[in-house]
Amino acid sequence: MSNREAWASRIGLVLAMAGNAVGLGNFLRFPRQAALNGGGAFLIPYFVAFLALGIPLMWVEWSIGRYGGQFGQSTTAGQFDRMWRSKWAKIVGSLGISIPLLITIYYCYIESWTLAYTFFSIGKTYFGSTELDSMNQFLRSYQGVAGGGPFPTVLIALGFWFLTLVLNLTVLYRGISGGIEKLAKIAMPILVIFAVVLVVRVISLGTPDPAFPERNVSEGFGYVWNPDFSMLGSFPVWLAAAGQIFFTLSIGSGAIQTYASYLKKNDDCAAAGQIFFTLSIGSGAIQTYASYLKKNDDCALTGLATSSTNEFVEVVLGGSIAIPIAVAFFGMEATRAIAAQGSFDLGFVAMPVIFQKLPLGAIFGALWFSLLFFAGITSSVALLSPFVAFLKENLGLSREAAVVVCGIVLFGFGLPILLLLQYGYMDQYDFWIGTVLLVVFSLIETLIFVFPFSSSLVDRSTTRNRLAAWFKHAGEAGWEEMNRAADIRIPRFFFLLIKFGLPLILSFLLIGWVWEDLSSNSSVILMRGVEGDAAMFQWIARGSILLLIVGVAITVSVAWKRRVQ
């Protein structure tokens, strides 16, 4: 453990954790969800989900990561093995390695679009596609799913995807302090600066077309921020809000636990946390951030700060760009229609059309897509960290060898996503990994944090009835770990919420999502309306997901047997 990697600076950890939380979902998925679910009406269940689901889960994951890091364990496989005295702990924990790896397999492809469109903006490649239909054709041509566009083959997309993989692997190759931390120090300030510049440009738009006075930026901001309380009775709105919390905070993937485990034992973070708290008061948002934890330092403030920082970027910055500017140029109904087509239509179809109508549009387009790329790569390197850490710590590979193995897996499993996009191959990944398994793993880690982690307290309990002892002591060990040397004392209410509420909320959420899908005419689970080659390739996608999950679980089991021997 003495040679274990660690963060080199306080600001590095601050920015790396912010980069992990701030991703493509902040600027693409959140505006779409808000547009589809009543604008300001969406923010009410969104913030309820943030308080009742996001913050408690963030605390749980930070605590698990810090606890496991004390024993040199950077992944949930090793962390669960320390918390739960069962031969199955490491196998269940292997999901915290395979889930983020699977997410990155398709996330890097989307990330590569942002890199490509940055260059397309600089070179004005898409300029001339001034209508939504023609811009949609441009995107589909680039993806290789439609002919007749400017890209005769998928080779350009393949090239940018490969370049994106190389950039991610280069960062990982350089390690925690030399790669991830340096990337965060460069990318995160640039991201925020670009976002602020774009927000200022949006605010200054006014009414772009005097012939349509109702299409103005004020209407766009009003749509985002004016609440519609009648929407609170809509169950799908609440499901969408809870789902967005998972996407935006990176909870349920296993990446947070890995970052939280790389903490020095003898450094202080109180000052940095107080600085971020002071900044939050000035900005009107809770921007506290405990930056550099030692063994007995704060987890409560760190988890709160990470999630709150992300909410500021998502709601204040992300919510102030795509929706207001789309309403100003296309009107309210057209914006809803664009959002209904998907997050990609809003970000890669509507926005490029708008940039062509703005003075210096190529520059603003480059800012927008480079912002998305920085948001993407700071998240993807975080998602890849558990797999690389496992290969290093539990299989004994060097960092260089671990990164090579990671690259082979990314390329081998990612290539079909690029080549079979038109058959819904990526949709299977997005649903099963980006939706279902995130909730499943969050439920599993919460139950382990509440019950097995407290088993020693139950064994020592003076309560004779073992069931009563479990009921009495469940969650106490986790609560003690969470509050150990905390700069802020978490209200007791959250203990009850984590012990009883989180398992119920997560179970209800999982059932709700599955029921919603099964009730849909386009059910992903039942593959309704999917026939022929598309059905075959989507079953292959499911098989590849299962193959990687089982493969990682077997590798984890082998690694532990080697360690025992």
Coordinates of C-alpha atoms in Angstrom, one line a residue:
M1 CA 0.0 0.0 0.0
S2 CA 2.9 2.3 0.5
N3 CA 3.5 2.5 -3.3
R4 CA -0.1 3.0 -4.0
E5 CA -1.0 6.0 -6.3
A6 CA -2.6 9.1 -4.8
W7 CA -3.8 12.5 -5.7
A8 CA -0.9 15.0 -6.0
S9 CA -2.9 18.1 -5.0
R10 CA -6.1 19.3 -3.4
I11 CA -7.2 21.2 -6.5
G12 CA -6.5 18.1 -8.6
L13 CA -8.9 15.9 -6.6
V14 CA -11.5 18.7 -6.6
L15 CA -11.4 19.0 -10.4
A16 CA -11.2 15.3 -11.0
M17 CA -14.3 14.6 -9.0
A18 CA -16.1 17.4 -10.7
G19 CA -15.0 16.0 -14.0
N20 CA -16.3 12.6 -13.0
A21 CA -19.8 14.0 -12.2
V22 CA -20.0 16.5 -15.0
G23 CA -20.5 14.7 -18.3
L24 CA -22.5 14.7 -21.5
G25 CA -25.7 14.1 -19.6
N26 CA -25.4 17.6 -18.1
F27 CA -25.6 19.4 -21.4
L28 CA -27.4 16.9 -23.6
R29 CA -29.7 14.6 -21.6
F30 CA -30.8 17.2 -18.9
P31 CA -32.1 19.8 -21.5
R32 CA -34.0 17.0 -23.3
Q33 CA -35.6 15.7 -20.1
A34 CA -36.6 19.2 -19.0
A35 CA -38.1 19.9 -22.5
L36 CA -40.1 16.7 -22.5
N37 CA -41.3 16.9 -18.9
G38 CA -42.7 20.4 -18.6
G39 CA -39.6 22.6 -18.2
G40 CA -39.7 24.1 -14.8
A41 CA -42.2 21.4 -13.7
F42 CA -39.4 18.9 -14.1
L43 CA -37.1 20.7 -11.7
I44 CA -39.3 20.0 -8.7
P45 CA -39.2 16.2 -8.8
Y46 CA -35.6 16.5 -10.0
F47 CA -34.5 18.3 -6.9
V48 CA -36.6 16.0 -4.7
A49 CA -34.8 13.1 -6.3
F50 CA -31.5 14.9 -5.8
L51 CA -32.1 15.3 -2.1
A52 CA -33.7 11.9 -1.4
L53 CA -31.7 9.7 -3.8
G54 CA -28.6 11.5 -5.2
I55 CA -27.0 12.9 -2.0
P56 CA -27.5 9.8 0.2
L57 CA -26.2 7.5 -2.5
M58 CA -23.2 9.8 -3.1
W59 CA -22.4 9.6 0.7
V60 CA -22.8 5.8 0.6
E61 CA -20.4 5.5 -2.4
W62 CA -17.8 7.9 -0.9
S63 CA -17.9 6.0 2.4
I64 CA -17.5 2.6 0.7
G65 CA -14.6 3.9 -1.4
R66 CA -12.8 5.5 1.5
Y67 CA -13.2 2.4 3.7
G68 CA -11.9 0.1 1.0
G69 CA -9.0 2.4 0.2
Q70 CA -7.7 1.9 3.7
F71 CA -7.0 -1.7 2.7
G72 CA -5.5 -0.9 -0.7
Q73 CA -8.8 -1.8 -2.5
S74 CA -9.8 0.5 -5.4
T75 CA -12.7 -1.4 -6.8
T76 CA -16.0 -2.6 -5.3
A77 CA -14.9 -6.2 -5.7
G78 CA -12.3 -5.7 -3.0
Q79 CA -14.3 -3.2 -1.0
F80 CA -17.4 -5.4 -0.8
D81 CA -15.1 -8.3 0.2
R82 CA -13.9 -6.2 3.2
M83 CA -17.5 -5.2 4.2
W84 CA -19.3 -8.5 3.7
R85 CA -17.9 -11.8 5.0
S86 CA -19.1 -13.9 2.1
K87 CA -17.5 -15.7 -0.8
W88 CA -20.1 -13.9 -3.0
A89 CA -19.1 -10.4 -2.0
K90 CA -16.3 -10.1 -4.5
I91 CA -18.4 -11.6 -7.3
V92 CA -21.3 -9.2 -6.6
G93 CA -18.7 -6.4 -6.4
S94 CA -17.3 -7.2 -9.8
L95 CA -20.4 -5.4 -11.2
G96 CA -18.6 -2.2 -10.1
I97 CA -15.9 -3.1 -12.6
S98 CA -18.0 -4.3 -15.5
I99 CA -20.7 -1.7 -15.4
P100 CA -18.5 1.4 -15.8
L101 CA -16.4 -0.5 -18.5
L102 CA -19.6 -1.3 -20.4
I103 CA -20.8 2.2 -20.1
T104 CA -17.5 3.5 -21.5
I105 CA -17.7 1.1 -24.5
Y106 CA -20.6 3.0 -26.0
Y107 CA -20.0 6.4 -24.2
C108 CA -16.6 6.8 -26.0
Y109 CA -18.4 6.5 -29.3
I110 CA -20.8 9.3 -28.5
E111 CA -17.8 11.2 -27.1
S112 CA -16.0 10.9 -30.4
W113 CA -19.0 12.6 -32.1
T114 CA -18.2 15.7 -30.0
L115 CA -14.6 15.6 -31.1
A116 CA -15.5 15.3 -34.7
Y117 CA -18.1 18.1 -34.6
T118 CA -15.5 20.3 -33.0
F119 CA -13.4 20.0 -36.1
F120 CA -16.5 20.2 -38.3
S121 CA -17.3 23.5 -36.7
I122 CA -13.8 24.9 -37.2
G123 CA -13.8 23.8 -40.8
K124 CA -17.5 24.7 -41.3
T125 CA -18.0 21.2 -42.7
Y126 CA -21.7 21.1 -41.8
F127 CA -22.3 24.7 -42.9
G128 CA -24.9 24.6 -45.7
S129 CA -27.1 22.2 -43.9
T130 CA -29.3 25.0 -42.7
E131 CA -32.5 23.0 -42.0
L132 CA -33.2 20.4 -39.4
D133 CA -33.8 17.7 -42.0
S134 CA -30.6 18.3 -43.9
M135 CA -28.6 18.5 -40.6
N136 CA -30.2 15.3 -39.5
Q137 CA -29.1 13.7 -42.8
F138 CA -25.5 15.1 -42.1
L139 CA -25.4 13.3 -38.7
R140 CA -26.8 10.1 -40.1
S141 CA -24.3 10.1 -42.9
Y142 CA -21.5 10.6 -40.5
Q143 CA -22.7 7.7 -38.4
G144 CA -22.9 5.5 -41.5
V145 CA -26.6 4.8 -41.1
A146 CA -27.8 6.7 -44.1
G147 CA -26.5 7.2 -47.6
G148 CA -26.6 10.3 -49.8
G149 CA -24.8 12.6 -47.3
P150 CA -21.3 14.1 -47.3
F151 CA -19.7 10.9 -45.8
P152 CA -19.7 8.0 -48.3
T153 CA -18.3 5.5 -45.7
V154 CA -18.1 5.2 -41.9
L155 CA -14.3 5.6 -42.0
I156 CA -14.3 9.2 -40.7
A157 CA -16.4 8.2 -37.7
L158 CA -14.1 5.3 -37.2
G159 CA -11.1 7.5 -37.2
F160 CA -12.5 10.0 -34.7
W161 CA -13.6 7.1 -32.5
F162 CA -10.1 5.5 -32.6
L163 CA -8.6 8.9 -31.8
T164 CA -10.9 9.3 -28.8
L165 CA -9.9 5.9 -27.5
V166 CA -6.2 6.8 -27.8
L167 CA -6.7 10.0 -25.9
N168 CA -8.6 8.2 -23.1
L169 CA -5.9 5.5 -22.9
T170 CA -3.1 8.1 -22.9
V171 CA -4.6 9.8 -19.9
L172 CA -5.0 6.5 -18.1
Y173 CA -1.4 5.5 -19.0
R174 CA 0.0 8.5 -17.2
G175 CA -1.7 7.5 -14.0
I176 CA -3.8 9.2 -11.3
S177 CA -1.7 12.4 -10.7
G178 CA 0.2 12.5 -14.0
G179 CA -2.8 11.8 -16.2
I180 CA -6.3 12.1 -14.7
E181 CA -5.4 14.9 -12.4
K182 CA -3.6 16.9 -15.1
L183 CA -6.5 16.4 -17.5
A184 CA -8.9 17.7 -14.9
K185 CA -6.8 20.8 -14.2
I186 CA -6.9 21.7 -17.9
A187 CA -10.3 20.5 -19.0
M188 CA -12.6 21.5 -16.2
P189 CA -11.7 25.3 -16.1
I190 CA -11.9 25.4 -19.9
L191 CA -15.3 23.6 -19.8
V192 CA -16.7 26.1 -17.3
I193 CA -15.3 29.1 -19.2
F194 CA -16.8 27.9 -22.5
A195 CA -20.1 27.2 -20.9
V196 CA -20.2 30.7 -19.3
V197 CA -19.3 32.3 -22.7
L198 CA -22.2 30.3 -24.4
V199 CA -24.6 31.2 -21.6
V200 CA -23.8 34.9 -22.0
R201 CA -24.3 34.6 -25.8
V202 CA -27.7 33.0 -25.3
I203 CA -28.8 35.7 -22.8
S204 CA -27.8 38.4 -25.3
L205 CA -29.9 36.9 -28.1
G206 CA -33.2 38.6 -27.4
T207 CA -35.5 37.9 -30.3
P208 CA -33.5 36.5 -33.2
D209 CA -36.3 36.8 -35.8
P210 CA -38.6 39.9 -35.4
A211 CA -41.1 38.1 -37.6
F212 CA -41.7 35.7 -34.7
P213 CA -41.8 37.8 -31.6
E214 CA -42.9 34.9 -29.5
R215 CA -39.7 33.1 -30.2
N216 CA -37.3 34.8 -27.8
V217 CA -34.8 33.8 -25.2
S218 CA -36.9 35.1 -22.4
E219 CA -39.6 32.5 -23.3
G220 CA -36.9 29.9 -23.4
F221 CA -35.7 30.7 -19.9
G222 CA -39.3 31.0 -18.7
Y223 CA -39.9 27.5 -19.9
V224 CA -37.0 26.1 -18.0
W225 CA -37.6 27.9 -14.7
N226 CA -41.4 28.5 -14.4
P227 CA -42.8 25.6 -12.5
D228 CA -46.1 23.9 -13.5
F229 CA -47.3 22.2 -10.4
S230 CA -50.0 20.2 -12.3
M231 CA -47.2 18.0 -13.6
L232 CA -46.3 16.8 -10.1
G233 CA -49.0 14.1 -10.3
S234 CA -47.4 12.6 -13.4
F235 CA -45.5 9.4 -12.5
P236 CA -43.4 9.4 -15.7
V237 CA -42.1 12.8 -14.8
W238 CA -40.9 11.5 -11.4
L239 CA -39.3 8.5 -13.1
A240 CA -37.5 10.7 -15.6
A241 CA -36.2 13.0 -12.8
A242 CA -34.9 10.1 -10.8
G243 CA -33.3 8.6 -13.9
Q244 CA -31.5 11.9 -14.7
I245 CA -30.0 11.9 -11.2
F246 CA -28.3 8.5 -11.9
F247 CA -27.0 9.8 -15.2
T248 CA -25.7 13.1 -14.0
L249 CA -24.0 12.1 -10.7
S250 CA -22.4 8.9 -12.0
I251 CA -23.9 6.9 -9.1
G252 CA -24.4 3.2 -9.3
S253 CA -21.4 2.6 -11.6
G254 CA -18.5 1.9 -9.2
A255 CA -16.4 4.8 -10.5
I256 CA -16.9 7.1 -7.5
Q257 CA -15.6 4.4 -5.1
T258 CA -12.4 4.0 -7.1
Y259 CA -11.7 7.8 -7.0
A260 CA -12.6 7.9 -3.3
S261 CA -10.1 5.1 -2.5
Y262 CA -7.1 7.1 -3.8
L263 CA -6.8 9.3 -0.7
K264 CA -3.6 10.1 1.2
K265 CA -3.7 9.4 4.9
N266 CA -2.0 12.6 6.2
D267 CA -3.4 15.4 4.2
D268 CA -6.1 17.9 5.2
C269 CA -9.2 18.9 3.2
A270 CA -11.0 21.1 5.6
A271 CA -9.7 24.3 4.1
A272 CA -10.6 23.4 0.5
G273 CA -14.1 22.4 1.7
Q274 CA -14.6 25.7 3.4
I275 CA -13.5 27.6 0.3
F276 CA -16.0 25.8 -1.9
F277 CA -18.7 26.4 0.7
T278 CA -17.9 30.1 0.7
L279 CA -18.1 30.2 -3.1
S280 CA -21.5 28.5 -2.9
I281 CA -22.9 31.2 -0.7
G282 CA -21.7 33.8 -3.2
S283 CA -23.3 32.0 -6.2
G284 CA -26.5 31.1 -4.5
A285 CA -25.8 27.4 -4.8
I286 CA -24.4 24.9 -2.5
Q287 CA -20.9 24.6 -3.9
T288 CA -19.0 23.1 -1.0
Y289 CA -16.3 20.6 -1.9
A290 CA -14.1 18.7 0.4
S291 CA -11.2 18.1 -1.7
Y292 CA -8.4 16.1 -0.2
L293 CA -9.4 13.4 2.3
K294 CA -7.1 11.6 4.7
K295 CA -8.0 8.4 6.5
N296 CA -10.0 10.1 9.2
D297 CA -11.3 13.1 7.2
D298 CA -14.6 14.1 5.9
C299 CA -16.8 12.1 3.5
A300 CA -20.1 13.9 4.3
L301 CA -19.0 17.2 3.0
T302 CA -17.1 15.7 0.1
G303 CA -20.2 13.8 -1.2
L304 CA -22.4 16.8 -0.7
A305 CA -20.0 19.0 -2.5
T306 CA -19.5 16.7 -5.5
S307 CA -23.2 16.3 -6.1
S308 CA -23.9 20.0 -5.5
T309 CA -21.1 21.2 -7.9
N310 CA -22.6 18.9 -10.5
E311 CA -26.1 20.4 -10.0
F312 CA -24.8 23.9 -10.5
V313 CA -23.2 22.9 -13.8
E314 CA -26.2 21.0 -15.0
V315 CA -29.1 23.2 -14.0
V316 CA -27.5 26.7 -14.1
L317 CA -25.1 26.2 -17.0
G318 CA -26.5 23.2 -18.9
G319 CA -30.1 24.4 -18.5
S320 CA -29.2 27.8 -19.8
I321 CA -27.9 26.9 -23.2
A322 CA -29.7 24.3 -25.4
I323 CA -33.3 24.9 -24.4
P324 CA -33.5 28.7 -24.3
I325 CA -31.6 29.0 -27.6
A326 CA -33.7 26.4 -29.3
V327 CA -36.9 28.1 -28.2
A328 CA -35.6 31.4 -29.4
F329 CA -34.9 30.0 -32.9
F330 CA -37.5 27.3 -33.4
G331 CA -40.3 28.1 -30.9
M332 CA -41.7 26.1 -28.0
E333 CA -43.6 23.4 -29.9
A334 CA -40.7 22.7 -32.3
T335 CA -38.3 22.5 -29.4
R336 CA -40.4 19.9 -27.7
A337 CA -40.6 18.0 -31.0
I338 CA -36.8 18.1 -31.4
A339 CA -36.3 16.9 -27.8
A340 CA -38.8 14.0 -28.4
Q341 CA -36.4 12.7 -31.2
G342 CA -33.6 12.3 -28.6
S343 CA -30.7 14.0 -26.9
F344 CA -28.6 13.7 -30.0
D345 CA -31.1 15.7 -32.1
L346 CA -31.0 18.6 -29.7
G347 CA -27.2 18.6 -29.5
F348 CA -26.0 17.5 -32.9
V349 CA -28.9 18.6 -35.2
A350 CA -30.6 21.6 -33.7
M351 CA -27.5 23.3 -32.3
P352 CA -25.4 23.2 -35.5
V353 CA -28.4 24.7 -37.4
I354 CA -28.5 27.5 -34.9
F355 CA -24.8 28.1 -35.1
Q356 CA -25.1 28.8 -38.8
K357 CA -27.5 31.6 -38.0
L358 CA -25.3 33.3 -35.5
P359 CA -22.4 35.7 -36.2
L360 CA -19.2 33.9 -35.5
G361 CA -21.2 30.7 -35.5
A362 CA -18.2 28.5 -36.3
I363 CA -16.5 29.7 -33.2
F364 CA -19.5 29.2 -31.0
G365 CA -20.0 25.8 -32.5
A366 CA -16.4 24.9 -31.7
L367 CA -16.9 26.1 -28.1
W368 CA -20.1 24.0 -27.7
F369 CA -18.7 20.7 -29.1
S370 CA -15.3 21.1 -27.4
L371 CA -17.2 21.7 -24.1
L372 CA -19.0 18.5 -24.7
F373 CA -15.8 16.6 -25.5
F374 CA -14.1 17.8 -22.3
A375 CA -17.2 16.9 -20.3
G376 CA -17.1 13.5 -21.9
I377 CA -13.5 12.6 -21.5
T378 CA -13.2 13.6 -17.9
S379 CA -16.1 11.2 -17.2
S380 CA -14.9 8.4 -19.4
V381 CA -11.4 8.2 -17.8
A382 CA -13.2 8.0 -14.4
L383 CA -15.4 5.2 -15.7
L384 CA -12.4 3.2 -17.0
S385 CA -10.4 3.7 -13.7
P386 CA -12.0 0.7 -11.8
F387 CA -11.0 -1.8 -14.6
V388 CA -7.5 -0.5 -14.8
A389 CA -7.2 -0.4 -11.0
F390 CA -8.4 -4.0 -10.8
L391 CA -5.9 -5.2 -13.4
K392 CA -3.1 -3.5 -11.5
E393 CA -3.9 -4.3 -7.9
N394 CA -5.5 -7.7 -8.2
L395 CA -3.9 -9.3 -11.2
G396 CA -0.5 -7.7 -10.7
L397 CA -0.3 -6.1 -14.2
S398 CA 1.8 -2.9 -14.7
R399 CA -0.2 0.2 -15.4
E400 CA 1.1 0.1 -19.0
A401 CA -0.1 -3.5 -19.5
A402 CA -3.4 -2.8 -17.8
V403 CA -4.1 0.1 -20.2
V404 CA -3.3 -2.1 -23.2
V405 CA -5.7 -4.7 -22.0
C406 CA -8.3 -2.0 -21.4
G407 CA -7.8 -0.7 -25.0
I408 CA -8.2 -4.1 -26.5
V409 CA -11.5 -4.6 -24.6
L410 CA -12.8 -1.1 -25.6
F411 CA -11.9 -1.7 -29.3
G412 CA -13.2 -5.3 -29.5
F413 CA -16.6 -4.6 -27.8
G414 CA -16.9 -1.1 -29.2
L415 CA -16.5 -1.7 -32.9
P416 CA -19.9 -3.5 -33.3
I417 CA -21.6 -0.5 -31.7
L418 CA -20.1 1.7 -34.4
L419 CA -20.8 -0.6 -37.3
L420 CA -24.3 -1.8 -36.1
L421 CA -25.7 1.5 -34.9
Q422 CA -28.6 1.4 -37.3
Y423 CA -29.8 -2.0 -35.9
G424 CA -30.3 -0.7 -32.3
Y425 CA -27.1 -2.3 -31.0
M426 CA -26.2 0.7 -28.9
D427 CA -29.8 1.0 -27.6
Q428 CA -29.4 -2.3 -25.9
Y429 CA -26.3 -1.2 -24.1
D430 CA -27.9 2.1 -23.1
F431 CA -31.0 0.4 -21.6
W432 CA -29.5 -2.5 -19.8
I433 CA -26.3 -0.8 -18.6
G434 CA -27.2 2.9 -18.5
T435 CA -30.6 2.3 -17.0
V436 CA -31.3 -1.0 -15.4
L437 CA -27.9 -2.1 -14.0
L438 CA -27.2 1.3 -12.5
V439 CA -30.3 1.0 -10.3
V440 CA -29.6 -2.7 -9.6
F441 CA -26.1 -2.1 -8.5
S442 CA -27.1 1.0 -6.4
L443 CA -29.6 -1.3 -4.6
I444 CA -27.0 -4.0 -4.0
E445 CA -24.4 -1.6 -2.6
T446 CA -27.0 0.1 -0.4
L447 CA -28.1 -3.3 1.1
I448 CA -24.5 -4.3 1.7
F449 CA -23.7 -0.9 3.3
V450 CA -26.8 -1.3 5.6
F451 CA -26.8 -5.0 6.5
P452 CA -23.6 -7.1 6.0
F453 CA -21.3 -4.1 6.9
S454 CA -23.0 -4.1 10.4
S455 CA -22.8 -7.8 11.0
S456 CA -20.1 -7.5 13.6
L457 CA -22.3 -5.2 15.6
V458 CA -25.1 -7.7 15.4
D459 CA -22.8 -10.5 16.6
R460 CA -21.9 -8.4 19.7
S461 CA -25.4 -7.3 20.3
T462 CA -27.0 -7.9 23.7
T463 CA -30.3 -8.3 22.0
R464 CA -31.2 -12.0 22.1
N465 CA -33.5 -12.2 19.1
R466 CA -31.2 -12.1 16.1
L467 CA -33.8 -10.6 13.8
A468 CA -34.4 -7.8 16.4
A469 CA -30.6 -7.3 16.6
W470 CA -30.4 -6.9 12.8
F471 CA -33.3 -4.4 12.9
K472 CA -31.6 -2.5 15.7
H473 CA -28.0 -2.4 14.4
A474 CA -28.5 -2.5 10.6
G475 CA -26.8 0.5 9.0
E476 CA -24.9 1.6 12.1
A477 CA -21.5 0.6 10.9
G478 CA -22.0 2.5 7.6
W479 CA -23.4 5.5 9.4
E480 CA -20.4 5.6 11.7
E481 CA -18.0 5.3 8.7
M482 CA -19.9 8.0 6.9
N483 CA -19.7 10.5 9.8
R484 CA -16.2 9.7 10.9
A485 CA -14.4 13.0 11.4
A486 CA -17.0 14.7 9.2
D487 CA -16.8 18.5 8.8
I488 CA -20.6 18.5 8.8
R489 CA -22.7 16.2 10.9
I490 CA -25.3 14.5 8.7
P491 CA -28.8 14.9 10.1
R492 CA -30.1 11.7 11.7
F493 CA -33.0 11.8 9.1
F494 CA -30.6 10.6 6.5
F495 CA -29.7 7.5 8.5
L496 CA -33.3 6.4 8.4
L497 CA -33.5 7.4 4.8
I498 CA -30.5 5.2 3.9
K499 CA -31.6 2.3 6.1
F500 CA -35.2 2.1 5.1
G501 CA -35.9 4.6 2.4
L502 CA -33.2 4.0 -0.2
P503 CA -33.9 0.3 -0.6
L504 CA -37.6 1.0 -1.1
I505 CA -37.0 3.9 -3.4
L506 CA -34.5 2.0 -5.6
S507 CA -36.8 -1.1 -5.7
F508 CA -39.8 1.1 -6.7
L509 CA -37.7 2.9 -9.3
L510 CA -36.5 -0.3 -10.8
I511 CA -40.0 -1.8 -11.0
G512 CA -41.3 1.5 -12.4
W513 CA -38.8 1.6 -15.2
V514 CA -39.3 -2.0 -16.1
W515 CA -43.1 -1.6 -16.0
E516 CA -42.9 1.6 -18.1
D517 CA -40.8 -0.3 -20.7
L518 CA -43.0 -3.3 -20.8
S519 CA -46.1 -1.1 -21.3
S520 CA -44.5 0.7 -24.2
N521 CA -45.2 -0.1 -27.9
S522 CA -41.4 0.1 -28.4
S523 CA -40.4 -2.1 -25.4
V524 CA -36.6 -2.6 -25.3
I525 CA -37.0 -5.6 -23.0
L526 CA -39.5 -7.4 -25.3
M527 CA -38.0 -5.9 -28.5
R528 CA -41.4 -5.0 -29.8
G529 CA -41.3 -4.1 -33.5
V530 CA -37.8 -5.4 -33.9
E531 CA -37.4 -8.0 -36.7
G532 CA -34.9 -9.5 -39.0
D533 CA -31.3 -8.5 -38.8
A534 CA -32.1 -5.9 -36.1
A535 CA -33.4 -8.6 -33.8
M536 CA -30.4 -10.8 -34.4
F537 CA -27.9 -8.0 -33.8
Q538 CA -29.7 -6.8 -30.6
W539 CA -29.6 -10.3 -29.2
I540 CA -25.9 -10.3 -30.0
A541 CA -25.6 -7.0 -28.1
R542 CA -27.2 -8.6 -25.1
G543 CA -24.9 -11.6 -25.4
S544 CA -21.8 -9.3 -25.5
I545 CA -23.0 -7.5 -22.3
L546 CA -23.5 -10.8 -20.5
L547 CA -20.1 -12.1 -21.8
L548 CA -18.2 -9.2 -20.4
I549 CA -20.1 -9.3 -17.0
V550 CA -19.4 -13.0 -16.6
G551 CA -15.9 -12.6 -17.9
V552 CA -15.0 -10.0 -15.3
A553 CA -16.7 -12.0 -12.5
I554 CA -14.7 -15.1 -13.4
T555 CA -11.5 -13.0 -13.6
V556 CA -12.2 -11.5 -10.2
S557 CA -12.7 -15.0 -8.7
V558 CA -9.4 -16.2 -10.2
A559 CA -7.6 -13.2 -8.9
W560 CA -8.8 -13.8 -5.4
K561 CA -7.9 -17.5 -5.5
R562 CA -4.4 -16.6 -6.7
R563 CA -4.1 -14.1 -3.8
V564 CA -5.1 -16.8 -1.2
Q565 CA -2.6 -19.2 -2.6

